[in-house]
PDB file of C-alpha atoms in Angstrom:
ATOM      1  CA  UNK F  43       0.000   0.000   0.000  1.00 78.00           C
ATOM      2  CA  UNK F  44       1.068   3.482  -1.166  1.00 90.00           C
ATOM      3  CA  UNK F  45       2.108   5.199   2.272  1.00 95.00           C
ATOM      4  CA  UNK F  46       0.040   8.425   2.834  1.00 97.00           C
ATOM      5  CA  UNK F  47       1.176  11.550   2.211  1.00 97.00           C
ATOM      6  CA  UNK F  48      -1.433  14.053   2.101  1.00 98.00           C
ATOM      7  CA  UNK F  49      -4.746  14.317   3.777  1.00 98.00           C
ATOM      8  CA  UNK F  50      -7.648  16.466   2.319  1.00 98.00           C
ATOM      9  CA  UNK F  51     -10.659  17.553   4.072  1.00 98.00           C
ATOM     10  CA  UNK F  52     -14.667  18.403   2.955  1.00 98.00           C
ATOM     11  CA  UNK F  53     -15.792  21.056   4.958  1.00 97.00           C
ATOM     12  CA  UNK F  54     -19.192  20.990   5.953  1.00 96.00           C
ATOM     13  CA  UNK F  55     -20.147  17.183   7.419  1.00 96.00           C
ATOM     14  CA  UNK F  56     -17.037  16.525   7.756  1.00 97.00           C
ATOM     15  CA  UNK F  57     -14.464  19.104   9.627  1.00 97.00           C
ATOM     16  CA  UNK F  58     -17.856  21.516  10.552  1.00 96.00           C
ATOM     17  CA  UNK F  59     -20.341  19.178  12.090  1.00 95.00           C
ATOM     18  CA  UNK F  60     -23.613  18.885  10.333  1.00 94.00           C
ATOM     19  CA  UNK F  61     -26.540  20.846  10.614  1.00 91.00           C
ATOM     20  CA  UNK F  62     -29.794  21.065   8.959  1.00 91.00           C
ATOM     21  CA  UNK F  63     -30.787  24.265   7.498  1.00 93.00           C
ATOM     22  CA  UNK F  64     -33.715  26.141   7.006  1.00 95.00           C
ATOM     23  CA  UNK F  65     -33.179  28.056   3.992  1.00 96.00           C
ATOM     24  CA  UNK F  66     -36.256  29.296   3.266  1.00 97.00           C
ATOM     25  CA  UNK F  67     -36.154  31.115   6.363  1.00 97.00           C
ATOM     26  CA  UNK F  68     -32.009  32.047   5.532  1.00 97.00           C
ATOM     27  CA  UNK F  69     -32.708  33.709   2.671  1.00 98.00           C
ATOM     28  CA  UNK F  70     -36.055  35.274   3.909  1.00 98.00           C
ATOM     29  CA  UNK F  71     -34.345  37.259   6.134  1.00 97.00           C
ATOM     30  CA  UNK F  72     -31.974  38.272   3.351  1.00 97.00           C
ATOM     31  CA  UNK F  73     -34.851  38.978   1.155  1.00 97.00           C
ATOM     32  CA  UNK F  74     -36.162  41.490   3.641  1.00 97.00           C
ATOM     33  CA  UNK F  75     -33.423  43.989   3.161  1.00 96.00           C
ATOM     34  CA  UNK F  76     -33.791  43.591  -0.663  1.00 95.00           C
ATOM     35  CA  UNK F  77     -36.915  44.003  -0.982  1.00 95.00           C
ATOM     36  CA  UNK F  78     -39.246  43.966   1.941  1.00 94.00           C
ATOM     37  CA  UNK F  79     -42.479  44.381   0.077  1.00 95.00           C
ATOM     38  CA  UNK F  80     -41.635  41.513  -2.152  1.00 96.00           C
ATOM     39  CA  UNK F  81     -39.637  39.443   0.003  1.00 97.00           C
ATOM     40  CA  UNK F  82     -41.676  35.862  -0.409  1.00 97.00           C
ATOM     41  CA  UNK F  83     -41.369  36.376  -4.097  1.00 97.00           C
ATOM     42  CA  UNK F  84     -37.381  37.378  -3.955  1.00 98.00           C
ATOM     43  CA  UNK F  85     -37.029  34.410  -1.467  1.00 98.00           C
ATOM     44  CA  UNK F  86     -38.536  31.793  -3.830  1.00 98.00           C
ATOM     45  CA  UNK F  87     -36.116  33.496  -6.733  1.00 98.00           C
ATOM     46  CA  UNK F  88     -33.450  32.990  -4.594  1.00 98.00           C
ATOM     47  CA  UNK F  89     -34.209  29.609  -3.291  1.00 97.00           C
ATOM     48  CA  UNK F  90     -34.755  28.725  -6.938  1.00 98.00           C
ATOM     49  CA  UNK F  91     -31.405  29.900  -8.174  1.00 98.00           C
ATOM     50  CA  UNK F  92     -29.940  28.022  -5.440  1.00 97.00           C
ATOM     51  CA  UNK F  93     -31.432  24.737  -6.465  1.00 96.00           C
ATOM     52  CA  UNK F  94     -30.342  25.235  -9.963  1.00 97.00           C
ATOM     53  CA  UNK F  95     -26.656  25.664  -9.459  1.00 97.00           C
ATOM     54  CA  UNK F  96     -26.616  23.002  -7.371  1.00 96.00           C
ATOM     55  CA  UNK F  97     -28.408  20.464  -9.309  1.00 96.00           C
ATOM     56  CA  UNK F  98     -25.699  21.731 -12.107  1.00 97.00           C
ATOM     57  CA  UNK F  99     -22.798  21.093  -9.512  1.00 97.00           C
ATOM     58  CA  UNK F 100     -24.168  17.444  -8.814  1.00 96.00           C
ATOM     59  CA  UNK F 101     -24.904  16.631 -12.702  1.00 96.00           C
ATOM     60  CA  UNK F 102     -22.353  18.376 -14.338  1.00 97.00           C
ATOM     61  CA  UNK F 103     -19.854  19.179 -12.004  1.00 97.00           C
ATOM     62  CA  UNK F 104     -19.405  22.501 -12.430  1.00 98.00           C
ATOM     63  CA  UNK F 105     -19.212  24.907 -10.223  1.00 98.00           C
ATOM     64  CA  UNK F 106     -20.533  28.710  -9.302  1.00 98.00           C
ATOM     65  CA  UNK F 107     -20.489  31.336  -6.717  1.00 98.00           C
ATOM     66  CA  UNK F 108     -22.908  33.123  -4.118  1.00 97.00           C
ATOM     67  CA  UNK F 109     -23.029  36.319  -6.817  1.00 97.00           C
ATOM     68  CA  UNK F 110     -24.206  33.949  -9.559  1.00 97.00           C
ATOM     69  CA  UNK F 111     -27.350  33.158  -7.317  1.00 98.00           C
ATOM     70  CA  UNK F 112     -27.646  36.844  -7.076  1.00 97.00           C
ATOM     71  CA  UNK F 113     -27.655  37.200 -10.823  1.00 97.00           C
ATOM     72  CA  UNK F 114     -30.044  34.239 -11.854  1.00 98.00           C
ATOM     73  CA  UNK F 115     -32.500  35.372  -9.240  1.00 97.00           C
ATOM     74  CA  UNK F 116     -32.387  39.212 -10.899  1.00 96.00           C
ATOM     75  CA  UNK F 117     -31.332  40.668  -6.908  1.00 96.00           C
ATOM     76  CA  UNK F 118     -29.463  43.425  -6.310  1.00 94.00           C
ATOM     77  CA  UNK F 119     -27.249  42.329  -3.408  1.00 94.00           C
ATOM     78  CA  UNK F 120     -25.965  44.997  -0.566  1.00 93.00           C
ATOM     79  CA  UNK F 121     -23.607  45.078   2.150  1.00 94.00           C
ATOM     80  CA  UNK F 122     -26.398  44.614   4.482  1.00 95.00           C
ATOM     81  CA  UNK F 123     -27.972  41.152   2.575  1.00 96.00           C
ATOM     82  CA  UNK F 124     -24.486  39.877   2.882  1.00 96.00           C
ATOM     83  CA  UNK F 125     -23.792  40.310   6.676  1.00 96.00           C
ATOM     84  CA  UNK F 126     -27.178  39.407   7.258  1.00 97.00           C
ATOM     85  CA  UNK F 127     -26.575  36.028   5.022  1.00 97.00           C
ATOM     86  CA  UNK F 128     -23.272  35.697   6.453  1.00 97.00           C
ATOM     87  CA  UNK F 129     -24.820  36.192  10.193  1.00 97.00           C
ATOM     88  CA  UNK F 130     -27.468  33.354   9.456  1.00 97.00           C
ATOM     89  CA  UNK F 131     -24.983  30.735   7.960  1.00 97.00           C
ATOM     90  CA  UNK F 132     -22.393  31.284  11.695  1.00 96.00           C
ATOM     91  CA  UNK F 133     -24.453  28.979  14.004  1.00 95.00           C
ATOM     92  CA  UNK F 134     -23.765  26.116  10.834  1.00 95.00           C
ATOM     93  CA  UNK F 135     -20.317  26.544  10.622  1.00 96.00           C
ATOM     94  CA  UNK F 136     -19.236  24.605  14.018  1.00 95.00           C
ATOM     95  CA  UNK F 137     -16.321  22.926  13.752  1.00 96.00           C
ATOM     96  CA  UNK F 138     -15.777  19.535  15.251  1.00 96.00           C
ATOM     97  CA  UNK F 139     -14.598  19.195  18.657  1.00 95.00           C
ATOM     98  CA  UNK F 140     -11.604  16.948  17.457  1.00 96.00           C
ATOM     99  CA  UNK F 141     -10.828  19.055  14.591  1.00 97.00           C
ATOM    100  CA  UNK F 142      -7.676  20.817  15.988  1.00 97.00           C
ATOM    101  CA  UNK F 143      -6.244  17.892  17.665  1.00 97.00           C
ATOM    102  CA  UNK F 144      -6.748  15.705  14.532  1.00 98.00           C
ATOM    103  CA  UNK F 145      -5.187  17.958  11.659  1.00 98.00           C
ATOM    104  CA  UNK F 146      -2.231  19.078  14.659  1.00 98.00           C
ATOM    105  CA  UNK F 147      -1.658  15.161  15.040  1.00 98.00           C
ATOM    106  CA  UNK F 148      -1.257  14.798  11.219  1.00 98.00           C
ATOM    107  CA  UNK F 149       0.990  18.054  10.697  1.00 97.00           C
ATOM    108  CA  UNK F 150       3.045  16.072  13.691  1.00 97.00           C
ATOM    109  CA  UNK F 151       3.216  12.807  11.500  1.00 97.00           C
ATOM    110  CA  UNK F 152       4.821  15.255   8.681  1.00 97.00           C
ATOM    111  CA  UNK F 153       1.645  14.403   6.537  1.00 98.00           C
ATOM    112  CA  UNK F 154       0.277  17.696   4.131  1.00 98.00           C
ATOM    113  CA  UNK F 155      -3.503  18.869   4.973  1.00 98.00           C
ATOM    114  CA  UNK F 156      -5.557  20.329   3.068  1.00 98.00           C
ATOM    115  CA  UNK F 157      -9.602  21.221   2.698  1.00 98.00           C
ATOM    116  CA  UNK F 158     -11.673  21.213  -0.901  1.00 98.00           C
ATOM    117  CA  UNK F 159     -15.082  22.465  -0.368  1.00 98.00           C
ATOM    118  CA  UNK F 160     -17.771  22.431  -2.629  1.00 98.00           C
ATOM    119  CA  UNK F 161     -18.913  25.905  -2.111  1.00 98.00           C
ATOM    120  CA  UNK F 162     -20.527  29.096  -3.437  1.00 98.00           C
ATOM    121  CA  UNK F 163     -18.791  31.592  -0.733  1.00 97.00           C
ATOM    122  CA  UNK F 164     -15.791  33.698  -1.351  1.00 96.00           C
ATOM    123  CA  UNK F 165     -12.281  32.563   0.364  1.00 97.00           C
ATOM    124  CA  UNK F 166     -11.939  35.225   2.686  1.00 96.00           C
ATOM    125  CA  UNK F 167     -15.333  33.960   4.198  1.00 96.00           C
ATOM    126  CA  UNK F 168     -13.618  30.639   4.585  1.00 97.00           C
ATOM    127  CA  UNK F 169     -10.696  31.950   5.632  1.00 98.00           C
ATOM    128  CA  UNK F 170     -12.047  34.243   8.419  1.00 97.00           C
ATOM    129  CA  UNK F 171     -14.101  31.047   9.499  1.00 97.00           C
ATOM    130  CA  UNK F 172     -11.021  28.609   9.646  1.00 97.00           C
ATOM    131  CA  UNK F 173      -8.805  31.588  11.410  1.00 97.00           C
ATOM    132  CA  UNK F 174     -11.849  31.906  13.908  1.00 97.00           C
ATOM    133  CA  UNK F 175     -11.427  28.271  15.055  1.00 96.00           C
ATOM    134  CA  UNK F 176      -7.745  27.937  14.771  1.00 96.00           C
ATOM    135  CA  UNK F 177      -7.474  26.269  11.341  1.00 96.00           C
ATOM    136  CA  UNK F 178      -5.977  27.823   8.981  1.00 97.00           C
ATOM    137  CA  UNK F 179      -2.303  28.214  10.216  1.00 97.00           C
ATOM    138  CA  UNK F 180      -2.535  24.650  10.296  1.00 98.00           C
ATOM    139  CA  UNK F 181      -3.580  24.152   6.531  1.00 98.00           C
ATOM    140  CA  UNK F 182      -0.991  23.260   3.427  1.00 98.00           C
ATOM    141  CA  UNK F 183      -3.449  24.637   0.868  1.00 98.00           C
ATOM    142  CA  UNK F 184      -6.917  24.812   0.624  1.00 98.00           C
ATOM    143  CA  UNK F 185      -9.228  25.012  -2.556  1.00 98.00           C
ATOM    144  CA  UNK F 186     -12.869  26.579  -2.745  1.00 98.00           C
ATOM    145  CA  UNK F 187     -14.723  25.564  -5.918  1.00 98.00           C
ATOM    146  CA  UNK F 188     -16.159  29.205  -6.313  1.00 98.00           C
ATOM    147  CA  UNK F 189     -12.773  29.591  -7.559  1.00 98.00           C
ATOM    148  CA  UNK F 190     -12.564  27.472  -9.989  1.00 98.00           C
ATOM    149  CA  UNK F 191     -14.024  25.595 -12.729  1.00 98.00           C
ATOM    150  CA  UNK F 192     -15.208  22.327 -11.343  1.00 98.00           C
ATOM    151  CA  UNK F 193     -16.701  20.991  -7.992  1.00 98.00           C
ATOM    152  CA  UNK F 194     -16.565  17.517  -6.669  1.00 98.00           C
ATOM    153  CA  UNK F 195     -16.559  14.620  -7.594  1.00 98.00           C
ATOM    154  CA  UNK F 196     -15.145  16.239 -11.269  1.00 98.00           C
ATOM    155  CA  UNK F 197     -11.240  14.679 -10.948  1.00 98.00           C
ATOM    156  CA  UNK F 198     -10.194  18.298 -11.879  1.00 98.00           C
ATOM    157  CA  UNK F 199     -11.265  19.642  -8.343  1.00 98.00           C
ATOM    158  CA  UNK F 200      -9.367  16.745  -6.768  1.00 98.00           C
ATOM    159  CA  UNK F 201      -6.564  17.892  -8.816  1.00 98.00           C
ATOM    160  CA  UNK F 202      -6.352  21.269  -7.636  1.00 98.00           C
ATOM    161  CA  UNK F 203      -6.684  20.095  -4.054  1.00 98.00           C
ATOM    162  CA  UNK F 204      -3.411  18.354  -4.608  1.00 98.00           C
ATOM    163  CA  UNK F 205      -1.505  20.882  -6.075  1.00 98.00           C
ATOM    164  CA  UNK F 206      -2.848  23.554  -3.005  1.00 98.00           C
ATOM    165  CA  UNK F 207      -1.005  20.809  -0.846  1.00 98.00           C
ATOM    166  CA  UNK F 208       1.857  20.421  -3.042  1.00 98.00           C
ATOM    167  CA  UNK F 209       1.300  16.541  -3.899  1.00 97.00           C
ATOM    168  CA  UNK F 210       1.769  15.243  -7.016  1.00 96.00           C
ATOM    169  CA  UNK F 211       0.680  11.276  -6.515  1.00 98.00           C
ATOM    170  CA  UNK F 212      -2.952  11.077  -6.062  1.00 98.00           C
ATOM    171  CA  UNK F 213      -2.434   7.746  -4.982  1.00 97.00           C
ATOM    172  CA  UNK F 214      -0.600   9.307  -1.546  1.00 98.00           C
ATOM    173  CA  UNK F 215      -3.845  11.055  -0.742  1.00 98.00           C
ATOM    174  CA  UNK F 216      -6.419  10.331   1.474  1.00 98.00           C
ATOM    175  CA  UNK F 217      -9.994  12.115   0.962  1.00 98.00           C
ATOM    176  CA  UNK F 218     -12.088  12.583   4.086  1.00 98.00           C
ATOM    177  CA  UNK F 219     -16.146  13.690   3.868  1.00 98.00           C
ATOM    178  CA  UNK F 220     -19.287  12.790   4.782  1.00 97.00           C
ATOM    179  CA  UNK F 221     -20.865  12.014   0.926  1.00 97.00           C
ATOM    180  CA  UNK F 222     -20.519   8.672  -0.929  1.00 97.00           C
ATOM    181  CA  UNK F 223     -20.647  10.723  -3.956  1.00 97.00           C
ATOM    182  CA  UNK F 224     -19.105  13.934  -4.382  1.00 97.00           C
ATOM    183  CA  UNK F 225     -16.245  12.479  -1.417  1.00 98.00           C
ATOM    184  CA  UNK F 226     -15.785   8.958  -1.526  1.00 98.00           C
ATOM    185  CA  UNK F 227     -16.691   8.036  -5.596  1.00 98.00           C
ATOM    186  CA  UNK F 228     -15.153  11.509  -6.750  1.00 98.00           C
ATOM    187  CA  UNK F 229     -12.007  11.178  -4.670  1.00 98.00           C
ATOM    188  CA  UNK F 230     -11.468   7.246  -5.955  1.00 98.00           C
ATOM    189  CA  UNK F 231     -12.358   8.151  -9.582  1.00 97.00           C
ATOM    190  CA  UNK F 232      -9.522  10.806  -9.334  1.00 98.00           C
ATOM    191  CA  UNK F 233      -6.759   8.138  -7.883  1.00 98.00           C
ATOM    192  CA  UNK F 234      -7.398   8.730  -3.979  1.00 98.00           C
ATOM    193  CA  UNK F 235      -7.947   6.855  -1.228  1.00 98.00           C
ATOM    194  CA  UNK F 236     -11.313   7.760   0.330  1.00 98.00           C
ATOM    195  CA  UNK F 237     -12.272   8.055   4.471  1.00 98.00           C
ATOM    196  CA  UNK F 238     -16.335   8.859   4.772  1.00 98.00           C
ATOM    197  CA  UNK F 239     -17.886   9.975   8.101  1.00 97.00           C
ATOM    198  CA  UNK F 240     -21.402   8.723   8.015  1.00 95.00           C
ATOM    199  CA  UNK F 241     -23.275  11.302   9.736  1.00 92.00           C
ATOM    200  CA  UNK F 242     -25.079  13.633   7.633  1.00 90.00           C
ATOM    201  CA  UNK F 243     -28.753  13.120   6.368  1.00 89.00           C
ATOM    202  CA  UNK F 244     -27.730  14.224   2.742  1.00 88.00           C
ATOM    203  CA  UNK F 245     -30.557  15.514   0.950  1.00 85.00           C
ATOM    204  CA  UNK F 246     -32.518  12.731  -1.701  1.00 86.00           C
ATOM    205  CA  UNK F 247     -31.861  15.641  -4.383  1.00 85.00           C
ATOM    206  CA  UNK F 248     -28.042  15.800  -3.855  1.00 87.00           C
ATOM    207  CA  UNK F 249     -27.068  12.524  -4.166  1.00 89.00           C
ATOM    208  CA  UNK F 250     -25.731  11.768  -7.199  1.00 90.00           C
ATOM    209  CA  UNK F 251     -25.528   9.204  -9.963  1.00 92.00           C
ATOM    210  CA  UNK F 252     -22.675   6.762  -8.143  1.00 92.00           C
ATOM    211  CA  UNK F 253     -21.408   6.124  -4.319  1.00 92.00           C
ATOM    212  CA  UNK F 254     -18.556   4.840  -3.457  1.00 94.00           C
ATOM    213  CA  UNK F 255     -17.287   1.896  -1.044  1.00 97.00           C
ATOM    214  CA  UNK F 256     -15.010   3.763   1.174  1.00 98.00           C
ATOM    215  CA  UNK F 257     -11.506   2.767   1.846  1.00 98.00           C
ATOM    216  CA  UNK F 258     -12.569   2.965   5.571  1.00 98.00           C
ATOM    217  CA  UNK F 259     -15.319   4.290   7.680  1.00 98.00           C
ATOM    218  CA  UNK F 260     -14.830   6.607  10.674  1.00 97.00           C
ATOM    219  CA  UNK F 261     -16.802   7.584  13.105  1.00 96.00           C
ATOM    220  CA  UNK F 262     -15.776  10.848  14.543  1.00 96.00           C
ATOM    221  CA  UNK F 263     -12.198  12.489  13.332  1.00 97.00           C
ATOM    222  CA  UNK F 264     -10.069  11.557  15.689  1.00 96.00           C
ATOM    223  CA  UNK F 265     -10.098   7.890  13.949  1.00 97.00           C
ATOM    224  CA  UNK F 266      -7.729   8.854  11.548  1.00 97.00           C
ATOM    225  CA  UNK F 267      -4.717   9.187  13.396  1.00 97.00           C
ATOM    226  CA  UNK F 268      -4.229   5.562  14.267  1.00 97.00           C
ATOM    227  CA  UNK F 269      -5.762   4.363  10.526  1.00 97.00           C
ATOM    228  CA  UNK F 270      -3.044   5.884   8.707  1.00 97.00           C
ATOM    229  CA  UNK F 271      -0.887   5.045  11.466  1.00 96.00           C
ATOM    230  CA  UNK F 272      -2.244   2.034  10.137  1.00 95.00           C
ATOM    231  CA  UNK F 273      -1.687   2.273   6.780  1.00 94.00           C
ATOM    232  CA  UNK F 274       2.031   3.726   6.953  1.00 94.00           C
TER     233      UNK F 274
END
């Protein structure tokens, strides 16, 4: 067995713990400070949009950001919308209580870490989350698909998680999320080894065509130190 090397990270499900969300009622409140007088009819253009882009992430693979929404839904966005969108989404983005210990424990081993997220929100959103929580002076690289081209599980995302690490072998990378899809099939199909934590109800609508048989199943984080202990 290839020894690992690298270890890349989903975000939400898997490094943030899952939540369900109410969207409806997210982007209601954002809707408000659009348009107040037309906010159920701005909320269903924005819920609408959402749906779309996603169901073009999971069947295509490609990918889109939180000012495309804006655009398909014809909203003028504001300052205001955004902290108010941003203020909504905080209570969701929780990260795991053995989080820190597990990705310090891996930088210890001399193993790369990394995060690719399937996402619509800017870096510096990301990036003010993972500094929040003590994360991001522990990451190699990280890659958010509003950035580029692709999402998961197109091998071209997996691809530029590697490079943000500075890996070259796909085959001395381990994938950890919490989809059987977009995580486990996407990382395998792009030469990976693939960890799923089974916790998140995933929506029937963004599952996609394939899931994958893990290369192991953890229960909580904090697993994965003595698996690729393990495996090396």
């Amino acid at each position: 067995m290839t020894k690992t090397e690298a270890v890349l990270f989903d975000w939400g499900g898997t490094l943030a713990t899952w939540h369900e969300v109410d969207l409806p009622a997210l982007w209601r409140a954002v809707a408000v400070l659009i348009d107040e007088e037309r906010a159920d009819e701005v909320t269903k253009r924005l819920l609408d949009a959402e749906h779309s882009i996603w169901a073009r992430s999971r069947d295509q693979h490609l990918s889109s950001t939180l000012e495309e929404v804006c655009l398909l839904a014809e909203v003028e966005w504001s300052e205001a919308a955004n902290k108010q969108y941003e203020l909504g989404w905080d209570p969701h983005t929780v990260l795991e209580p053995d989080a820190l210990e597990t990705i310090r424990g891996l930088r210890e081993r001399g193993l790369k870490v990394g995060v690719l997220s399937n996402t619509i929100w800017s870096r510096r959103w990301h990036e003010e989350i993972f500094a929040r929580d003590g994360v991001l002076e522990l990451l190699d690289g990280a890659v958010y698909t509003s950035e580029i081209p692709y999402t998961k599980p197109h091998p071209e995302a997996f691809r530029a998680a590697m490079k943000a690490v500075g890996v070259s072998d796909p085959a001395t990378c381990l994938y950890v999320g919490d989809r059987l899809f977009d995580d486990v099939w996407g990382a395998q199909n792009a030469g990976m080894r693939a960890a799923h934590i089974p916790h998140s109800a995933i929506p029937a609508h963004q599952i996609g065509h394939t899931e994958g048989t893990p290369d192991a199943t953890i229960q909580r984080l904090g697993e994965l130190l003595p698996l690729i202990d393990s495996w090396n």
